[in-house]
mmCIF file of C-alpha atoms and ligand atoms in Angstrom:
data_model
loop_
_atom_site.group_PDB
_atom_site.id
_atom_site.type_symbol
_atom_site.label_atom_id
_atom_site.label_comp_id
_atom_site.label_asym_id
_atom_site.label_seq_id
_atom_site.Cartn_x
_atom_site.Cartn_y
_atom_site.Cartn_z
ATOM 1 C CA UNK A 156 20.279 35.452 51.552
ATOM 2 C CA UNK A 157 18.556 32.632 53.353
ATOM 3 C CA UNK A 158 16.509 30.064 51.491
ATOM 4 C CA UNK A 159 14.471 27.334 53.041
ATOM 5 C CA UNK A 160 13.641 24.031 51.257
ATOM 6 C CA UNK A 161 10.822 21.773 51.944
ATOM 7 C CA UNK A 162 10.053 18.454 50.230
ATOM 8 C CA UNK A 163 9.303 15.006 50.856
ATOM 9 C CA UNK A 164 12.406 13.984 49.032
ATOM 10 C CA UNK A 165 15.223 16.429 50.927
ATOM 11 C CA UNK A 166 17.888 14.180 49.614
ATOM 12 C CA UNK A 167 16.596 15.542 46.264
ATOM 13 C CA UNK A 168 18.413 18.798 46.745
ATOM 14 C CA UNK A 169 21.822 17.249 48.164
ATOM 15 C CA UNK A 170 23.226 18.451 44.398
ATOM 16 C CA UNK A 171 23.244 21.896 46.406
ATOM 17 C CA UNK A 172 25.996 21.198 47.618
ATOM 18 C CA UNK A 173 28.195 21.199 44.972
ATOM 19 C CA UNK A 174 29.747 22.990 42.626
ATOM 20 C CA UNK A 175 29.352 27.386 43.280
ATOM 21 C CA UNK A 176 25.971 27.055 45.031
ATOM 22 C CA UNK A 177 27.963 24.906 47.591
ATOM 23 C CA UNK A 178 30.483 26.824 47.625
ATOM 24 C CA UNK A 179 28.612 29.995 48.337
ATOM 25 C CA UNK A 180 26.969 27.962 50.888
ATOM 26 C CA UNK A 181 30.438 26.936 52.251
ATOM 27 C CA UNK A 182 31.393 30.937 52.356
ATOM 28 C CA UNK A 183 28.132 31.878 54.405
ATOM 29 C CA UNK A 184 26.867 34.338 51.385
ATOM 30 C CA UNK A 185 24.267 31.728 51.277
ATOM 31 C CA UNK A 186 22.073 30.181 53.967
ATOM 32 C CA UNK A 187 20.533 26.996 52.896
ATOM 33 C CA UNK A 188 18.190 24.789 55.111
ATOM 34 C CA UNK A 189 16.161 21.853 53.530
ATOM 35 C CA UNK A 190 13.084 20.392 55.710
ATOM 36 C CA UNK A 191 11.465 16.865 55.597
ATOM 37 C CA UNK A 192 7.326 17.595 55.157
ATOM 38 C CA UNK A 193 7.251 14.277 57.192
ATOM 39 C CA UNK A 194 8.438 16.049 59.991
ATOM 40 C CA UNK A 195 5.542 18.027 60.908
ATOM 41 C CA UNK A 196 3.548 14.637 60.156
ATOM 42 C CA UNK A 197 1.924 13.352 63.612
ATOM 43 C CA UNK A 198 0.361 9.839 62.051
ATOM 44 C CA UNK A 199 2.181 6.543 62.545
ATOM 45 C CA UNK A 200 2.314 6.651 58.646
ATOM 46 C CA UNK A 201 3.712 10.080 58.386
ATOM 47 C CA UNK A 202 0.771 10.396 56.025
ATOM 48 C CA UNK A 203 1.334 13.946 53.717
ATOM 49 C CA UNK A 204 -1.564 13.018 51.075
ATOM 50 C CA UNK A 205 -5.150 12.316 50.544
ATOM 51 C CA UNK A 206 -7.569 11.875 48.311
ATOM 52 C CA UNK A 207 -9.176 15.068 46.018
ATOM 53 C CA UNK A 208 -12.497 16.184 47.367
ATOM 54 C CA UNK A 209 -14.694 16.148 44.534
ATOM 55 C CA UNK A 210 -12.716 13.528 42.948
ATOM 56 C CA UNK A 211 -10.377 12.608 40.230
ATOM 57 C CA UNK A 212 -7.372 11.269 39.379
ATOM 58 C CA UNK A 213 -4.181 11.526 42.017
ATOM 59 C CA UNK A 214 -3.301 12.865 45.112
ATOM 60 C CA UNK A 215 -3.828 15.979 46.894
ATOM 61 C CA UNK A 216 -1.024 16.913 49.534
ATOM 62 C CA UNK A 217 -2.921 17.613 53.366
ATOM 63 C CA UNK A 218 -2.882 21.003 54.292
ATOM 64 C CA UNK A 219 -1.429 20.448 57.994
ATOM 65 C CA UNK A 220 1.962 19.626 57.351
ATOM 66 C CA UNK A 221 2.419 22.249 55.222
ATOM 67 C CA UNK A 222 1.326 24.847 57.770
ATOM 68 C CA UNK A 223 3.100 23.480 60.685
ATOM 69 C CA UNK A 224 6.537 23.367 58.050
ATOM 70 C CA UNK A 225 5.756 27.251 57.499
ATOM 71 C CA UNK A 226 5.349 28.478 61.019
ATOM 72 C CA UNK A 227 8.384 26.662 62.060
ATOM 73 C CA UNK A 228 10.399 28.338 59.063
ATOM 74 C CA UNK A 229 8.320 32.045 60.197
ATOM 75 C CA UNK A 230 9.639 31.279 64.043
ATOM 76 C CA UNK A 231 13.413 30.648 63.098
ATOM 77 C CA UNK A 232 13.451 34.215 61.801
ATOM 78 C CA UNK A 233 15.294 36.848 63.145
ATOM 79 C CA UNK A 234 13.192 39.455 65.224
ATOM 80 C CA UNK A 235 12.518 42.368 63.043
ATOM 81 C CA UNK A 236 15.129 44.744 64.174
ATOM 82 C CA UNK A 237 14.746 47.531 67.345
ATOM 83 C CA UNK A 238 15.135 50.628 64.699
ATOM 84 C CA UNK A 239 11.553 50.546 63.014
ATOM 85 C CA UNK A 240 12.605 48.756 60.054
ATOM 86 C CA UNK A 241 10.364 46.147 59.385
ATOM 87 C CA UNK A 242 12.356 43.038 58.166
ATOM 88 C CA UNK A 243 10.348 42.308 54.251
ATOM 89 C CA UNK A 244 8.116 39.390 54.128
ATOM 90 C CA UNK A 245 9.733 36.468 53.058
ATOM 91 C CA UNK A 246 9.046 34.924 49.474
ATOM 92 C CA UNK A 247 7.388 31.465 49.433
ATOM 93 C CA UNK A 248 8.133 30.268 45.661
ATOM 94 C CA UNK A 249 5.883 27.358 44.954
ATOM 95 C CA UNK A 250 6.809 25.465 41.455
ATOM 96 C CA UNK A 251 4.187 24.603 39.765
ATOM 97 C CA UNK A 252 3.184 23.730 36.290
ATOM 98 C CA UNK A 253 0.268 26.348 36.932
ATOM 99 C CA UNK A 254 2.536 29.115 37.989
ATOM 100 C CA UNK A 255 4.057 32.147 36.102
ATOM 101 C CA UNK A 256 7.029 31.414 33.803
ATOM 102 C CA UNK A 257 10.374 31.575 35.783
ATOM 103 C CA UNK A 258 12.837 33.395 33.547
ATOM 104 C CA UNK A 259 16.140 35.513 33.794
ATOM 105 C CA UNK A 260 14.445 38.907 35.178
ATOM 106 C CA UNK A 261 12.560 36.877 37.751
ATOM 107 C CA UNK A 262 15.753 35.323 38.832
ATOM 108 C CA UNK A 263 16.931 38.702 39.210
ATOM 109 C CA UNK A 264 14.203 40.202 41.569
ATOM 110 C CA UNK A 265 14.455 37.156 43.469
ATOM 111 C CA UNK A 266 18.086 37.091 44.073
ATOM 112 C CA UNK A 267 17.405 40.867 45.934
ATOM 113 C CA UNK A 268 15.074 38.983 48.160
ATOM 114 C CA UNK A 269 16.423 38.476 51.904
ATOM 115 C CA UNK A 270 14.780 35.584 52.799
ATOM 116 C CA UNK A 271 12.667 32.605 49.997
ATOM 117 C CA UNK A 272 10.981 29.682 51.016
ATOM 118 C CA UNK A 273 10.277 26.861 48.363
ATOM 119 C CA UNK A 274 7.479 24.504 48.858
ATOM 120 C CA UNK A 275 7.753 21.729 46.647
ATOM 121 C CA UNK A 276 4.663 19.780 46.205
ATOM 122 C CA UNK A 277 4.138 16.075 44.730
ATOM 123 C CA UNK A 278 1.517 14.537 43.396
ATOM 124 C CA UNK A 279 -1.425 16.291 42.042
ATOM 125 C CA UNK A 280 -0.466 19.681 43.963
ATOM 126 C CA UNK A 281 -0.502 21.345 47.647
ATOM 127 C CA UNK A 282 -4.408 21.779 49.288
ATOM 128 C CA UNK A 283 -5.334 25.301 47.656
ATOM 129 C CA UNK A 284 -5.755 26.456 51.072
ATOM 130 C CA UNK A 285 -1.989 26.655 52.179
ATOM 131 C CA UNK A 286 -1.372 29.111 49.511
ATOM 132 C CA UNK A 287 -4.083 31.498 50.631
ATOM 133 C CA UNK A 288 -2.902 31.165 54.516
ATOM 134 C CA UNK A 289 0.512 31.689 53.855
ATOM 135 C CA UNK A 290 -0.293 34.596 52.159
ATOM 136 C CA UNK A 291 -0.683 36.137 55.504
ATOM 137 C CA UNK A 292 2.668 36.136 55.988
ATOM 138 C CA UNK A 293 4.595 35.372 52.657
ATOM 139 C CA UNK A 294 4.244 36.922 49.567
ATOM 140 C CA UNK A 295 2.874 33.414 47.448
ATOM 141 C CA UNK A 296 4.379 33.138 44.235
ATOM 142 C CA UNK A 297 3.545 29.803 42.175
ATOM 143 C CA UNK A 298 6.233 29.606 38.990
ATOM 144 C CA UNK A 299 6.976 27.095 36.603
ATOM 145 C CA UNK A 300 9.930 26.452 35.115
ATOM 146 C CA UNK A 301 8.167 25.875 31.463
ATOM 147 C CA UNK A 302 5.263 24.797 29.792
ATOM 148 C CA UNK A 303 6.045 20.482 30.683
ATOM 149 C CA UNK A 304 5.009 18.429 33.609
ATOM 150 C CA UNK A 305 7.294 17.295 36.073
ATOM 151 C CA UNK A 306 6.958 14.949 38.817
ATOM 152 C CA UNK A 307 7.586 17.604 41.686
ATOM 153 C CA UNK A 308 8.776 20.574 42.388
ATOM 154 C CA UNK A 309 12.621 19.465 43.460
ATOM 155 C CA UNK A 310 14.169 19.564 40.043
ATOM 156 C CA UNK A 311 12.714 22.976 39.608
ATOM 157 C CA UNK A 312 13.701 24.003 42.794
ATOM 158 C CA UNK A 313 17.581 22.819 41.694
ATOM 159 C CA UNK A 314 16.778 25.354 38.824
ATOM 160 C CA UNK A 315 15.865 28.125 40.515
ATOM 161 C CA UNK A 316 18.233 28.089 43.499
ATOM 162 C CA UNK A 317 21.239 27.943 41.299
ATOM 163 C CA UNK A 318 20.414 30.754 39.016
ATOM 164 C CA UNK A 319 19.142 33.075 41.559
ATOM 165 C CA UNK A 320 22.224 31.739 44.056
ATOM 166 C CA UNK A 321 24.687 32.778 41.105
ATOM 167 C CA UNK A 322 23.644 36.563 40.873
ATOM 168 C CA UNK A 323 24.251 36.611 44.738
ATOM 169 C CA UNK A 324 27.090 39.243 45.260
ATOM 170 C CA UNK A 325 30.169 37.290 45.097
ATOM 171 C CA UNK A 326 28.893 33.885 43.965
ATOM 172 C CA UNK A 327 30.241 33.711 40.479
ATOM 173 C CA UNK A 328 34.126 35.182 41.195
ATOM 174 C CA UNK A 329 34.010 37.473 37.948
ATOM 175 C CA UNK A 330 31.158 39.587 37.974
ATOM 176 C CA UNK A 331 31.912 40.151 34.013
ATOM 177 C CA UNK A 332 30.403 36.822 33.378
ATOM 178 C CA UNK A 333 26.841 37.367 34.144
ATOM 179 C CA UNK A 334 26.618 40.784 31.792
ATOM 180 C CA UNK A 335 27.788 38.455 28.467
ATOM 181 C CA UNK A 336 25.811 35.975 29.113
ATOM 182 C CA UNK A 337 22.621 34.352 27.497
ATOM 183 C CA UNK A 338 19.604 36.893 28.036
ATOM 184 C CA UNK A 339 21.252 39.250 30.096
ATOM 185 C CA UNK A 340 20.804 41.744 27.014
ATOM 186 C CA UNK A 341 17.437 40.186 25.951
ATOM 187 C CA UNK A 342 19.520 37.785 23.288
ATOM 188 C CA UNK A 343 21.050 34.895 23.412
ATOM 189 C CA UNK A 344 24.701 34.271 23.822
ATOM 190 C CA UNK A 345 26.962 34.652 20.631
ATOM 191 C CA UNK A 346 28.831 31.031 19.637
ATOM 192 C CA UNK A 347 32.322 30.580 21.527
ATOM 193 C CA UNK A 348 35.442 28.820 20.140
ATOM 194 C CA UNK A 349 38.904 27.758 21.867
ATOM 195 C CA UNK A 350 42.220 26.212 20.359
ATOM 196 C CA UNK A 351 42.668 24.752 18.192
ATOM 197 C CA UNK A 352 41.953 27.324 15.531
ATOM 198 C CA UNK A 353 41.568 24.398 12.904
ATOM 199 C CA UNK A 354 39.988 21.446 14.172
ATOM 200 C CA UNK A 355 38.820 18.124 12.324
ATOM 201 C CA UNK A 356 39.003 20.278 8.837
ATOM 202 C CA UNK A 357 36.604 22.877 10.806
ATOM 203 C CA UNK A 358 38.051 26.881 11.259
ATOM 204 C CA UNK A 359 36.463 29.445 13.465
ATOM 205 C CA UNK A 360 35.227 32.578 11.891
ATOM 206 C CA UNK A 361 38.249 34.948 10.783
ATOM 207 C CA UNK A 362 37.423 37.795 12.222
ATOM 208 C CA UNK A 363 37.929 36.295 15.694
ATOM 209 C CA UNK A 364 41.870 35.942 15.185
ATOM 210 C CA UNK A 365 41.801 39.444 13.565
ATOM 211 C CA UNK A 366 42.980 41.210 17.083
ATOM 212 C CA UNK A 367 40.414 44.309 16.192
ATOM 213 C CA UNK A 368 38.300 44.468 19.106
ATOM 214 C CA UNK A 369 35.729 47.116 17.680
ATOM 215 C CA UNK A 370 35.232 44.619 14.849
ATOM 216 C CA UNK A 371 34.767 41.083 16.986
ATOM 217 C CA UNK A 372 32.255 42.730 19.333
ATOM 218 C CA UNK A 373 30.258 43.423 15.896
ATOM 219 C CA UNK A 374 30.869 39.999 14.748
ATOM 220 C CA UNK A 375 29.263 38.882 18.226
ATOM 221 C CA UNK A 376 26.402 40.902 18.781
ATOM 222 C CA UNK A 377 25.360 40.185 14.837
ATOM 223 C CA UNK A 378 25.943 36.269 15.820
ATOM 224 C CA UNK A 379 23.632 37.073 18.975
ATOM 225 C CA UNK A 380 20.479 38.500 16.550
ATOM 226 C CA UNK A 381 21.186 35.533 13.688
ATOM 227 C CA UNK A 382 21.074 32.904 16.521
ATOM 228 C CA UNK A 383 18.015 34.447 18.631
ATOM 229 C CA UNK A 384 16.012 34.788 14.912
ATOM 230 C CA UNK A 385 16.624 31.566 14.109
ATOM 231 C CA UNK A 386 16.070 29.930 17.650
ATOM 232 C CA UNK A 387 13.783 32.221 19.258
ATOM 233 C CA UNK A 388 12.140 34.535 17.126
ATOM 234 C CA UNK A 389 9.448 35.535 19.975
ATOM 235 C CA UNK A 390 12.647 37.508 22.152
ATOM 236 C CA UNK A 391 13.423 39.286 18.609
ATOM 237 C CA UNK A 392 10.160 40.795 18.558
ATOM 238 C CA UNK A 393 10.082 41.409 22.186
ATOM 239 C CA UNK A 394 13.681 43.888 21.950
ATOM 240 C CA UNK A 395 13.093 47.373 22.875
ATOM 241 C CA UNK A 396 13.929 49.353 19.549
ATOM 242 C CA UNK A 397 15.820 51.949 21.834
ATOM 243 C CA UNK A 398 18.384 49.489 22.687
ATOM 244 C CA UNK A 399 19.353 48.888 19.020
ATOM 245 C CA UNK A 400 21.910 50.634 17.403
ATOM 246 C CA UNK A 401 22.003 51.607 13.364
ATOM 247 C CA UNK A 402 24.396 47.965 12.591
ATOM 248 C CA UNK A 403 21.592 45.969 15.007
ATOM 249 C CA UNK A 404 18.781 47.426 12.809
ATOM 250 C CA UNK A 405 20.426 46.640 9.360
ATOM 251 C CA UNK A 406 21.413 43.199 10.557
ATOM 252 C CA UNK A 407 17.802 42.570 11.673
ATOM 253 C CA UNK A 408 16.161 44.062 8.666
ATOM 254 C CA UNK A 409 18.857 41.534 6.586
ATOM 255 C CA UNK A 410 16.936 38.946 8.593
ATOM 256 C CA UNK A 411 13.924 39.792 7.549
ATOM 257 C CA UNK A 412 12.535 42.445 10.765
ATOM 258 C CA UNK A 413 11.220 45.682 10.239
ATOM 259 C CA UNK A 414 12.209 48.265 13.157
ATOM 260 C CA UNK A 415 10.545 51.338 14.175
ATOM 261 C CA UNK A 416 10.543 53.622 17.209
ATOM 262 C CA UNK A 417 6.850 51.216 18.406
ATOM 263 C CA UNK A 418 9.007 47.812 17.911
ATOM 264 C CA UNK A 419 10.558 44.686 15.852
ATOM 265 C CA UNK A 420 8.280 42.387 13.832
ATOM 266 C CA UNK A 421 8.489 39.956 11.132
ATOM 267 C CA UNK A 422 7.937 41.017 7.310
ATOM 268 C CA UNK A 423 6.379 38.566 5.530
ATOM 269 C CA UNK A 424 8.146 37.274 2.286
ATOM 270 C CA UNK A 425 5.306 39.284 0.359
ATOM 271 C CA UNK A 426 5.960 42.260 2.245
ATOM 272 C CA UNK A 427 9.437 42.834 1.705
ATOM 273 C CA UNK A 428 11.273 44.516 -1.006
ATOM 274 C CA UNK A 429 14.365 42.831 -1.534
HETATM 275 CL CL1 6GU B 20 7.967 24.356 38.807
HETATM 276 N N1 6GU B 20 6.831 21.982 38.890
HETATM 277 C C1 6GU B 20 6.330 20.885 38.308
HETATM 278 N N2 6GU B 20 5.838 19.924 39.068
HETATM 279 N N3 6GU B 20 6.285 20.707 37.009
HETATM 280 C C2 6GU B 20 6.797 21.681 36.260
HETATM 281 C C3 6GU B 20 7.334 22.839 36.802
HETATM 282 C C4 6GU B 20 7.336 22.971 38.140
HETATM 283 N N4 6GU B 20 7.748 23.630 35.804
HETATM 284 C C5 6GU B 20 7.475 22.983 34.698
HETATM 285 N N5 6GU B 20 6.893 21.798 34.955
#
């Protein structure tokens, strides 16, 4: 995968460097370029903002930079290739507050992309206008990392790089890793536990030590539903029923859920029988 980078702040995403992302980067299973906006300035004042038409608070980035950034990302690709097949249209992710949520599934899609380009804007946000050019030649997808304001899109762009970067095909060396993890199974993960098995007066649940395998993965996957109830009760009522087996449903109905075949919702206390 290639990914392209531009911000006003490139040293912002030097943390790519580190750590698996770097190291993928290291490996060549990622190709990582971060551009200065400034760049494709042509003032004396490398001047990337102005003021809002219509007025208001803030700054509004300039729409010529941005375009002159994009075309020299579009001419640095590789010809589409002699045999017919068109190369896809790159991605241009643009974080924004504004944007659709950026979640697991999303990093997902993303990570089967060949090419994404990530425009971070400052200030009050990127000229409208850039995003319906582009879309020309990108396929324009604003996202936001969650429903808070950040300065700039740089931090969200660390985000997203590193967990689309990880599902990459030999990123993260055991593939086993990404299946247990936190939402992969619509859940989140089940507590974890290392030695010692008694520390500071404080065990670890028995059945963990017990050796019975059929048993522990029970344990876990009822630790997954209690956890995701009490923390995040909205991805409880968003599980497909089909997905849960007879144990899931009792455990879920013990947490006060009712199941059927058209989904999961909450009883309320007057509802329920027991
Ligand atoms: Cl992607 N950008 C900015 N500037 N603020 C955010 C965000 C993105 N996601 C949440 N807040």
């Amino acid at each position: 995968m290639r990914i392209d980078v531009v911000s006003i702040f490139p040293e912002y995403l030097a943390a790519l460097d580190l750590s698996l992302i770097g190291k993928a980067r290291r490996e060549g299973l990622l190709q990582l370029h971060v551009h200065d906006l400034r760049d494709f300035t042509a003032d004396r004042h490398r001047t990337v903002d102005d003021t809002p038409y219509g007025g208001g608070a803030g700054m509004v980035m300039k729409p010529e930079p941005w375009a002159l950034a994009l075309e020299s990302i579009l001419a640095g690709r590789p010809a589409p290739a002699e045999s017919g097949s068109r190369a896809a249209r790159p991605v241009l992710i643009v974080p924004s507050p504004a944007g659709e949520v950026f979640n697991q599934a999303l990093a997902y899609e993303l990570a089967e992309e060949d090419h994404l380009v990530f425009a971070c804007g400052r200030y009050e946000g990127i000229d409208e206008r850039v995003l319906e050019w582009a879309a020309q030649a990108f396929t324009v997808r604003p996202v936001s990392l969650g429903d808070y304001v950040l300065n700039g899109g740089e931090v969200a762009v660390l985000a997203m790089v590193e967990a689309i970067g990880r599902l990459l095909p030999g990123v993260v060396g055991n593939p086993e890793s990404l299946v247990e993890e936190s939402h992969s199974d619509g859940l989140l993960e089940y507590p974890v536990y290392t030695k010692p098995s008694e520390w500071r007066g404080r065990g670890i649940p028995e059945v963990l030590l017990s050796g019975n395998h059929a048993r522990i993965a029970r344990h876990r996957r009822d630790e997954q539903l209690r956890r995701t109830a009490a923390r995040r009760p909205d991805l409880i009522e968003a599980l497909d029923p089909a997905g849960l087996d007879k144990a899931d449903k009792a455990t879920l109905e013990g947490l006060g859920y009712a199941v059927t075949p058209d989904g999961v919702r909450a009883v309320q206390a007057s509802e329920r029988t027991s």
